[in-house]
mmCIF file of C-alpha atoms in Angstrom:
data_model
loop_
_atom_site.group_PDB
_atom_site.id
_atom_site.type_symbol
_atom_site.label_atom_id
_atom_site.label_comp_id
_atom_site.label_asym_id
_atom_site.label_seq_id
_atom_site.Cartn_x
_atom_site.Cartn_y
_atom_site.Cartn_z
ATOM 1 C CA MET A 1 -44.606 -28.956 28.330
ATOM 2 C CA LEU A 2 -45.917 -27.485 25.275
ATOM 3 C CA ASN A 3 -49.557 -29.363 24.841
ATOM 4 C CA LYS A 4 -49.859 -31.018 21.687
ATOM 5 C CA GLN A 5 -53.649 -30.855 21.004
ATOM 6 C CA SER A 6 -53.964 -26.979 21.678
ATOM 7 C CA LEU A 7 -50.802 -26.356 19.594
ATOM 8 C CA THR A 8 -52.531 -28.322 16.903
ATOM 9 C CA VAL A 9 -55.613 -26.497 16.965
ATOM 10 C CA ALA A 10 -53.792 -23.279 17.233
ATOM 11 C CA ILE A 11 -51.671 -23.683 14.132
ATOM 12 C CA VAL A 12 -55.213 -25.501 11.885
ATOM 13 C CA SER A 13 -57.680 -22.994 13.113
ATOM 14 C CA VAL A 14 -55.829 -20.113 13.248
ATOM 15 C CA LEU A 15 -52.574 -20.018 11.389
ATOM 16 C CA CYS A 16 -52.883 -22.269 8.901
ATOM 17 C CA CYS A 17 -52.460 -20.400 5.952
ATOM 18 C CA ALA A 18 -48.868 -19.069 7.034
ATOM 19 C CA ALA A 19 -45.838 -20.243 4.987
ATOM 20 C CA VAL A 20 -42.561 -19.700 5.548
ATOM 21 C CA GLN A 21 -40.959 -16.783 4.289
ATOM 22 C CA VAL A 22 -37.499 -15.790 4.341
ATOM 23 C CA ASP A 23 -36.134 -12.321 3.259
ATOM 24 C CA GLY A 24 -34.192 -11.972 0.210
ATOM 25 C CA ALA A 25 -31.011 -12.260 0.666
ATOM 26 C CA LYS A 26 -28.790 -8.965 0.232
ATOM 27 C CA PRO A 27 -24.847 -8.236 0.822
ATOM 28 C CA ALA A 28 -25.237 -7.204 4.688
ATOM 29 C CA LYS A 29 -23.962 -3.905 5.158
ATOM 30 C CA GLY A 30 -20.836 -4.075 6.862
ATOM 31 C CA GLY A 31 -19.935 -7.818 6.855
ATOM 32 C CA GLY A 32 -20.682 -11.364 5.205
ATOM 33 C CA GLY A 33 -22.928 -13.753 5.893
ATOM 34 C CA GLY A 34 -24.743 -13.572 2.157
ATOM 35 C CA ASN A 35 -24.007 -16.899 1.231
ATOM 36 C CA HIS A 36 -24.650 -18.536 4.368
ATOM 37 C CA ILE A 37 -28.264 -16.666 4.211
ATOM 38 C CA GLN A 38 -28.622 -17.684 0.462
ATOM 39 C CA ARG A 39 -28.294 -21.368 1.986
ATOM 40 C CA GLY A 40 -30.367 -21.334 4.951
ATOM 41 C CA ILE A 41 -33.399 -19.814 2.403
ATOM 42 C CA GLN A 42 -32.341 -22.905 0.313
ATOM 43 C CA LEU A 43 -33.067 -25.471 2.889
ATOM 44 C CA ALA A 44 -36.061 -23.788 4.174
ATOM 45 C CA GLU A 45 -37.993 -24.500 0.774
ATOM 46 C CA GLU A 46 -36.763 -27.739 1.016
ATOM 47 C CA LYS A 47 -38.570 -27.970 4.310
ATOM 48 C CA HIS A 48 -35.289 -28.590 6.399
ATOM 49 C CA TYR A 49 -35.869 -26.045 9.161
ATOM 50 C CA ASP A 50 -33.468 -26.679 11.743
ATOM 51 C CA ALA A 51 -30.854 -27.162 9.250
ATOM 52 C CA ALA A 52 -31.573 -23.643 7.758
ATOM 53 C CA ALA A 53 -31.704 -22.098 11.374
ATOM 54 C CA ASP A 54 -28.150 -23.856 11.418
ATOM 55 C CA GLU A 55 -27.356 -21.754 8.097
ATOM 56 C CA PHE A 56 -28.840 -18.452 9.506
ATOM 57 C CA GLY A 57 -27.251 -18.447 12.328
ATOM 58 C CA LYS A 58 -23.643 -18.887 10.742
ATOM 59 C CA ALA A 59 -24.998 -15.753 9.389
ATOM 60 C CA ILE A 60 -25.566 -13.799 12.051
ATOM 61 C CA LYS A 61 -21.767 -14.479 13.555
ATOM 62 C CA GLU A 62 -20.787 -13.471 11.016
ATOM 63 C CA ASN A 63 -22.924 -9.795 11.357
ATOM 64 C CA PRO A 64 -24.339 -9.765 14.239
ATOM 65 C CA LYS A 65 -26.284 -6.858 13.779
ATOM 66 C CA ASP A 66 -28.213 -7.928 10.415
ATOM 67 C CA SER A 67 -31.719 -8.188 11.695
ATOM 68 C CA ARG A 68 -32.159 -10.381 8.669
ATOM 69 C CA GLY A 69 -30.554 -13.102 9.939
ATOM 70 C CA TYR A 70 -32.592 -13.212 13.037
ATOM 71 C CA ALA A 71 -35.819 -12.412 11.190
ATOM 72 C CA ASN A 72 -34.839 -15.502 8.618
ATOM 73 C CA ARG A 73 -33.900 -17.784 11.657
ATOM 74 C CA GLY A 74 -36.784 -17.476 13.915
ATOM 75 C CA THR A 75 -39.488 -18.006 11.060
ATOM 76 C CA ALA A 76 -37.251 -21.395 10.222
ATOM 77 C CA TYR A 77 -37.678 -22.275 14.187
ATOM 78 C CA ARG A 78 -40.994 -21.015 14.411
ATOM 79 C CA GLN A 79 -42.060 -23.448 11.075
ATOM 80 C CA ALA A 80 -39.600 -26.370 12.758
ATOM 81 C CA ALA A 81 -41.679 -25.982 15.962
ATOM 82 C CA ARG A 82 -45.203 -26.476 13.721
ATOM 83 C CA THR A 83 -43.340 -29.657 12.030
ATOM 84 C CA ALA A 84 -42.004 -31.147 16.117
ATOM 85 C CA ILE A 85 -45.815 -30.141 16.764
ATOM 86 C CA ALA A 86 -46.493 -32.255 13.511
ATOM 87 C CA ALA A 87 -44.414 -35.265 14.574
ATOM 88 C CA GLY A 88 -46.140 -35.228 17.871
ATOM 89 C CA ASP A 89 -42.740 -34.180 19.286
ATOM 90 C CA SER A 90 -44.615 -30.983 22.146
ATOM 91 C CA GLU A 91 -40.895 -31.110 24.180
ATOM 92 C CA GLY A 92 -38.913 -29.943 20.789
ATOM 93 C CA ALA A 93 -41.797 -27.615 19.558
ATOM 94 C CA SER A 94 -41.525 -25.560 23.218
ATOM 95 C CA THR A 95 -38.234 -25.193 22.363
ATOM 96 C CA ARG A 96 -37.941 -24.098 18.809
ATOM 97 C CA TYR A 97 -41.035 -21.906 19.643
ATOM 98 C CA GLN A 98 -39.143 -19.903 22.455
ATOM 99 C CA ALA A 99 -36.330 -19.939 20.516
ATOM 100 C CA ALA A 100 -38.014 -17.926 17.571
ATOM 101 C CA LEU A 101 -39.629 -15.695 20.231
ATOM 102 C CA ALA A 102 -36.312 -14.725 21.345
ATOM 103 C CA ASP A 103 -34.660 -14.151 17.670
ATOM 104 C CA PHE A 104 -37.949 -11.840 16.745
ATOM 105 C CA ALA A 105 -37.101 -10.243 19.916
ATOM 106 C CA LYS A 106 -33.968 -9.398 18.930
ATOM 107 C CA TYR A 107 -35.122 -8.503 15.302
ATOM 108 C CA ILE A 108 -36.939 -5.645 17.277
ATOM 109 C CA GLU A 109 -34.542 -4.390 18.994
ATOM 110 C CA LEU A 110 -32.270 -4.036 15.892
ATOM 111 C CA ALA A 111 -34.993 -2.454 13.904
ATOM 112 C CA PRO A 112 -37.641 -0.898 16.259
ATOM 113 C CA LYS A 113 -39.277 0.928 13.175
ATOM 114 C CA ASP A 114 -40.075 -2.196 11.150
ATOM 115 C CA ALA A 115 -43.660 -3.389 11.606
ATOM 116 C CA SER A 116 -43.050 -6.706 10.493
ATOM 117 C CA GLY A 117 -40.945 -7.541 13.545
ATOM 118 C CA TYR A 118 -43.718 -7.082 15.765
ATOM 119 C CA THR A 119 -45.880 -9.434 13.326
ATOM 120 C CA GLU A 120 -43.852 -11.431 13.158
ATOM 121 C CA HIS A 121 -43.340 -12.306 17.640
ATOM 122 C CA GLY A 122 -46.994 -11.599 17.714
ATOM 123 C CA GLN A 123 -47.348 -14.455 15.337
ATOM 124 C CA THR A 124 -45.515 -16.683 17.870
ATOM 125 C CA LEU A 125 -47.288 -15.767 20.610
ATOM 126 C CA SER A 126 -50.154 -16.585 18.958
ATOM 127 C CA GLU A 127 -49.215 -20.170 18.591
ATOM 128 C CA LEU A 128 -48.610 -20.656 21.728
ATOM 129 C CA LYS A 129 -52.017 -18.784 22.813
ATOM 130 C CA GLN A 130 -50.585 -16.181 24.355
ATOM 131 C CA TYR A 131 -53.243 -13.830 22.826
ATOM 132 C CA ASP A 132 -52.855 -10.941 25.152
ATOM 133 C CA ALA A 133 -49.214 -10.541 24.716
ATOM 134 C CA ALA A 134 -49.781 -11.007 21.004
ATOM 135 C CA LEU A 135 -52.353 -8.462 21.000
ATOM 136 C CA ALA A 136 -50.133 -5.932 22.136
ATOM 137 C CA ASP A 137 -47.651 -6.673 19.149
ATOM 138 C CA PHE A 138 -49.869 -6.200 16.444
ATOM 139 C CA ASN A 139 -51.806 -3.185 17.498
ATOM 140 C CA LYS A 140 -47.778 -1.473 18.081
ATOM 141 C CA ALA A 141 -47.428 -3.240 14.489
ATOM 142 C CA LEU A 142 -50.564 -1.504 13.110
ATOM 143 C CA GLU A 143 -49.493 2.103 14.909
ATOM 144 C CA MET A 144 -46.514 1.774 12.459
ATOM 145 C CA LYS A 145 -48.285 0.305 9.508
ATOM 146 C CA PRO A 146 -52.443 0.641 9.480
ATOM 147 C CA ASP A 147 -53.040 -0.988 6.214
ATOM 148 C CA ASP A 148 -50.737 -4.540 6.315
ATOM 149 C CA LEU A 149 -53.669 -7.160 6.146
ATOM 150 C CA ASN A 150 -51.942 -9.392 7.230
ATOM 151 C CA THR A 151 -51.312 -8.052 10.825
ATOM 152 C CA VAL A 152 -54.810 -7.362 10.759
ATOM 153 C CA LYS A 153 -55.544 -10.627 9.815
ATOM 154 C CA PHE A 154 -53.782 -12.148 12.546
ATOM 155 C CA ARG A 155 -55.327 -9.552 15.313
ATOM 156 C CA GLY A 156 -58.501 -10.822 14.537
ATOM 157 C CA PHE A 157 -57.534 -14.722 15.434
ATOM 158 C CA ALA A 158 -55.859 -13.113 18.395
ATOM 159 C CA GLU A 159 -59.516 -12.025 19.024
ATOM 160 C CA ILE A 160 -60.739 -15.080 18.329
ATOM 161 C CA GLY A 161 -58.738 -16.535 20.885
ATOM 162 C CA LEU A 162 -59.789 -14.161 23.645
ATOM 163 C CA ASN A 163 -62.909 -14.323 22.570
ATOM 164 C CA GLN A 164 -63.380 -10.591 21.419
ATOM 165 C CA TRP A 165 -66.318 -11.640 18.926
ATOM 166 C CA ASP A 166 -67.177 -8.479 17.658
ATOM 167 C CA LYS A 167 -63.528 -7.141 16.741
ATOM 168 C CA ALA A 168 -62.445 -10.220 15.255
ATOM 169 C CA VAL A 169 -65.476 -9.424 12.964
ATOM 170 C CA ALA A 170 -64.524 -6.137 12.343
ATOM 171 C CA ASP A 171 -61.144 -7.117 11.468
ATOM 172 C CA PHE A 172 -61.806 -10.212 8.999
ATOM 173 C CA SER A 173 -64.525 -7.858 7.430
ATOM 174 C CA ALA A 174 -61.779 -5.010 6.824
ATOM 175 C CA VAL A 175 -59.354 -8.063 5.346
ATOM 176 C CA ILE A 176 -62.064 -9.161 3.213
ATOM 177 C CA GLN A 177 -63.063 -5.461 1.768
ATOM 178 C CA LYS A 178 -59.609 -5.070 0.613
ATOM 179 C CA LYS A 179 -59.204 -8.953 -0.705
ATOM 180 C CA PRO A 180 -62.476 -10.206 -1.279
ATOM 181 C CA ASP A 181 -61.331 -13.864 -2.222
ATOM 182 C CA ASP A 182 -59.106 -14.111 1.098
ATOM 183 C CA LEU A 183 -61.113 -17.496 1.950
ATOM 184 C CA GLN A 184 -59.854 -18.089 5.283
ATOM 185 C CA SER A 185 -61.021 -14.576 6.848
ATOM 186 C CA TYR A 186 -64.796 -15.546 5.855
ATOM 187 C CA ASP A 187 -64.095 -19.252 7.547
ATOM 188 C CA ARG A 188 -62.663 -17.168 10.945
ATOM 189 C CA ARG A 189 -65.218 -14.482 10.712
ATOM 190 C CA ALA A 190 -68.187 -17.222 10.194
ATOM 191 C CA LEU A 191 -66.935 -18.890 13.401
ATOM 192 C CA ALA A 192 -66.877 -15.208 15.196
ATOM 193 C CA TYR A 193 -70.603 -14.851 14.054
ATOM 194 C CA ARG A 194 -71.522 -18.046 15.326
ATOM 195 C CA SER A 195 -69.978 -17.869 18.678
ATOM 196 C CA MET A 196 -72.169 -14.453 18.676
ATOM 197 C CA LYS A 197 -75.448 -16.100 18.111
ATOM 198 C CA ASN A 198 -75.865 -14.387 14.127
ATOM 199 C CA TYR A 199 -76.355 -17.659 12.676
ATOM 200 C CA ASP A 200 -77.649 -15.751 9.815
ATOM 201 C CA ALA A 201 -74.507 -14.534 8.782
ATOM 202 C CA ALA A 202 -72.449 -17.510 9.757
ATOM 203 C CA ILE A 203 -74.355 -19.073 7.319
ATOM 204 C CA ALA A 204 -74.139 -16.385 4.381
ATOM 205 C CA ASP A 205 -69.897 -17.036 4.929
ATOM 206 C CA TYR A 206 -69.939 -21.056 4.787
ATOM 207 C CA THR A 207 -72.502 -20.424 2.328
ATOM 208 C CA PHE A 208 -69.871 -18.335 0.615
ATOM 209 C CA LEU A 209 -67.229 -21.032 1.034
ATOM 210 C CA ILE A 210 -68.885 -23.541 -0.357
ATOM 211 C CA THR A 211 -69.877 -21.886 -3.695
ATOM 212 C CA LYS A 212 -66.741 -20.921 -4.315
ATOM 213 C CA ASN A 213 -65.223 -24.710 -3.617
ATOM 214 C CA PRO A 214 -68.637 -27.007 -4.080
ATOM 215 C CA ASN A 215 -66.036 -29.672 -2.673
ATOM 216 C CA ASP A 216 -65.095 -27.906 0.601
ATOM 217 C CA MET A 217 -67.092 -30.956 3.161
ATOM 218 C CA GLU A 218 -65.366 -28.881 6.158
ATOM 219 C CA ALA A 219 -67.378 -25.563 5.480
ATOM 220 C CA THR A 220 -70.200 -28.072 4.327
ATOM 221 C CA THR A 221 -69.978 -29.743 8.026
ATOM 222 C CA LYS A 222 -69.810 -26.048 9.608
ATOM 223 C CA ARG A 223 -72.787 -24.775 8.110
ATOM 224 C CA GLY A 224 -73.942 -27.539 8.435
ATOM 225 C CA TYR A 225 -73.644 -27.390 12.689
ATOM 226 C CA THR A 226 -74.959 -23.583 12.257
ATOM 227 C CA TYR A 227 -78.021 -25.072 10.876
ATOM 228 C CA SER A 228 -78.633 -27.300 14.142
ATOM 229 C CA LEU A 229 -77.998 -24.706 16.208
ATOM 230 C CA ALA A 230 -80.573 -22.415 14.814
ATOM 231 C CA GLN A 231 -82.841 -25.094 14.663
ATOM 232 C CA GLN A 232 -82.931 -25.493 11.234
ATOM 233 C CA TYR A 233 -82.395 -29.128 11.335
ATOM 234 C CA GLU A 234 -83.698 -29.867 7.246
ATOM 235 C CA ASN A 235 -81.089 -27.631 6.763
ATOM 236 C CA ALA A 236 -78.074 -29.518 8.857
ATOM 237 C CA ILE A 237 -79.065 -33.107 8.317
ATOM 238 C CA ALA A 238 -78.902 -31.829 4.144
ATOM 239 C CA ASP A 239 -75.305 -30.705 4.754
ATOM 240 C CA TYR A 240 -74.311 -33.440 7.095
ATOM 241 C CA GLN A 241 -75.568 -36.309 4.508
ATOM 242 C CA ALA A 242 -73.617 -34.191 1.997
ATOM 243 C CA GLU A 243 -70.201 -34.651 4.088
ATOM 244 C CA ILE A 244 -71.029 -38.666 4.944
ATOM 245 C CA LYS A 245 -71.808 -39.624 1.409
ATOM 246 C CA VAL A 246 -68.057 -38.264 1.128
ATOM 247 C CA ASN A 247 -66.318 -39.627 4.073
ATOM 248 C CA PRO A 248 -68.824 -42.332 5.218
ATOM 249 C CA GLN A 249 -66.655 -43.062 8.495
ATOM 250 C CA ASP A 250 -66.750 -39.447 9.843
ATOM 251 C CA ASN A 251 -68.744 -40.483 13.024
ATOM 252 C CA ASP A 252 -68.854 -37.123 14.705
ATOM 253 C CA THR A 253 -70.400 -35.991 11.952
ATOM 254 C CA PHE A 254 -72.977 -38.803 11.919
ATOM 255 C CA GLN A 255 -74.149 -38.631 15.478
ATOM 256 C CA ARG A 256 -74.520 -35.435 14.801
ATOM 257 C CA MET A 257 -76.988 -35.700 12.162
ATOM 258 C CA GLN A 258 -78.699 -38.310 14.287
ATOM 259 C CA TYR A 259 -79.239 -35.428 16.902
ATOM 260 C CA ALA A 260 -80.466 -33.091 14.696
ATOM 261 C CA GLN A 261 -83.054 -35.985 13.246
ATOM 262 C CA SER A 262 -83.985 -36.609 16.687
ATOM 263 C CA MET A 263 -84.465 -32.731 17.474
ATOM 264 C CA LEU A 264 -86.257 -32.594 13.833
ATOM 265 C CA ALA A 265 -88.546 -35.898 14.798
ATOM 266 C CA ALA A 266 -89.563 -34.160 18.352
ATOM 267 C CA LYS A 267 -90.257 -30.473 16.665
ATOM 268 C CA ASN A 268 -92.727 -32.394 14.022
ATOM 269 C CA ALA A 269 -94.054 -34.223 17.132
ATOM 270 C CA SER A 270 -98.033 -33.350 17.729
ATOM 271 C CA PRO A 271 -98.602 -32.842 21.495
ATOM 272 C CA SER A 272 -100.451 -35.690 22.928
ATOM 273 C CA PRO A 273 -103.471 -34.817 23.731
ATOM 274 C CA THR A 274 -105.069 -34.887 27.712
ATOM 275 C CA PRO A 275 -107.271 -37.250 28.352
ATOM 276 C CA PRO A 276 -110.565 -35.735 29.325
ATOM 277 C CA ILE A 277 -112.023 -36.811 33.210
ATOM 278 C CA ALA A 278 -114.713 -38.924 32.673
ATOM 279 C CA SER A 279 -117.959 -37.185 33.911
ATOM 280 C CA PRO A 280 -119.588 -39.383 36.970
ATOM 281 C CA THR A 281 -122.689 -42.019 36.150
ATOM 282 C CA PRO A 282 -126.152 -40.717 37.725
ATOM 283 C CA GLU A 283 -125.701 -43.352 40.495
ATOM 284 C CA GLU A 284 -122.412 -42.297 41.663
ATOM 285 C CA LYS A 285 -123.785 -38.253 41.223
ATOM 286 C CA ARG A 286 -126.653 -39.661 43.698
ATOM 287 C CA MET A 287 -123.966 -41.629 45.789
ATOM 288 C CA MET A 288 -121.759 -38.415 45.983
ATOM 289 C CA ASP A 289 -124.384 -36.578 46.598
ATOM 290 C CA LYS A 290 -125.681 -38.675 49.602
ATOM 291 C CA ILE A 291 -122.158 -38.168 51.284
ATOM 292 C CA ASN A 292 -122.330 -34.850 50.746
ATOM 293 C CA PRO A 293 -120.290 -33.222 53.693
ATOM 294 C CA LEU A 294 -123.234 -30.599 54.160
ATOM 295 C CA TYR A 295 -125.147 -33.211 54.383
ATOM 296 C CA ILE A 296 -123.144 -34.883 57.112
ATOM 297 C CA GLY A 297 -123.067 -31.557 58.703
ATOM 298 C CA ILE A 298 -126.875 -31.611 59.193
ATOM 299 C CA GLY A 299 -127.371 -34.483 60.495
ATOM 300 C CA VAL A 300 -124.786 -34.056 63.187
ATOM 301 C CA VAL A 301 -126.360 -30.914 64.104
ATOM 302 C CA ALA A 302 -129.936 -32.619 63.890
ATOM 303 C CA LEU A 303 -128.748 -35.517 66.730
ATOM 304 C CA LEU A 304 -127.241 -32.638 69.198
ATOM 305 C CA ILE A 305 -130.749 -31.350 68.750
ATOM 306 C CA ILE A 306 -132.219 -34.400 69.814
ATOM 307 C CA ALA A 307 -129.737 -35.018 72.293
ATOM 308 C CA VAL A 308 -130.599 -31.748 74.477
ATOM 309 C CA ILE A 309 -134.429 -31.894 74.421
ATOM 310 C CA VAL A 310 -134.393 -35.646 75.407
ATOM 311 C CA ARG A 311 -132.464 -34.377 78.011
ATOM 312 C CA LEU A 312 -134.234 -31.258 79.135
ATOM 313 C CA LEU A 313 -137.753 -33.578 79.247
ATOM 314 C CA THR A 314 -135.957 -35.912 81.951
ATOM 315 C CA ARG A 315 -133.756 -33.603 84.156
ATOM 316 C CA GLY A 316 -135.761 -33.571 87.341
ATOM 317 C CA LYS A 317 -138.526 -36.610 87.357
ATOM 318 C CA ALA A 318 -138.748 -38.997 90.319
ATOM 319 C CA GLU A 319 -137.335 -42.707 89.786
ATOM 320 C CA PRO A 320 -139.935 -44.940 89.957
ATOM 321 C CA THR A 321 -140.502 -47.071 93.345
ATOM 322 C CA SER A 322 -141.326 -50.166 93.910
ATOM 323 C CA HIS A 323 -144.484 -51.279 95.322
ATOM 324 C CA ARG A 324 -143.884 -54.987 96.722
ATOM 325 C CA ILE A 325 -144.333 -55.422 100.422
ATOM 326 C CA ARG A 326 -141.348 -55.988 102.480
#
């Protein structure tokens, strides 16, 4: 059974820009199925994904050698899986994801030179957090079609999942170079930069997103967090305050702001002076001098010398006798 939270995170943070795309219906070579494909596309556009998958399944039965049916049904299954996750049905999501993988595998089998089959299969694996296998699919697709920016971008998502931050930065930068308004690539690249502790670069990407959309509170909060990591607490507090002004019930951001405020206060606090050691008074000094260990030692030696002299003077002297007559 799939973990609902992990899948939700994967979809939101990795593939939230990916929309359902089904191939246009063309008469299939050597068979029918075109009407079912058309109907499936219509149902998918209406967000009836399971019903769409059923229609694509009918097209497959009429023409099992047409790779389009598998591609379309796999896409419908994948979107149905996302819908199941949103509804809290992780078991239903798991079943649909596995069906999507099977359809995309069949797509690859029927059209092995079509790069999109590997991209779709890899994208589904990414949503299941199977990043190593997804990366292999994306690399295979890019061998066939090196300039496919969507595949480069999806590979960047998988690299983030594998903590390959420098590679992710390179892929998202390649996308941004060709598509400078691809906002999601800026967001993901900022995450990779931040994970590399390149805070200035991450802040620049978040600032670009905010410039493009001043009401993007998510980017503002992420920039605030990055400022906090960079110990730029004043800037972090300003971003957090902007978010809280819009969303007063955002307790997470409120707690982050409190942390930044406490760290700023500690940073600005003057170090406590070390209290001076009081000098002894003249009387205390005289008392200390009197009990100086050196003086004690001298006194002990003097006593020993006196004892020795007395012993020498009394050695061999007769004891006094009594003059009393008995």
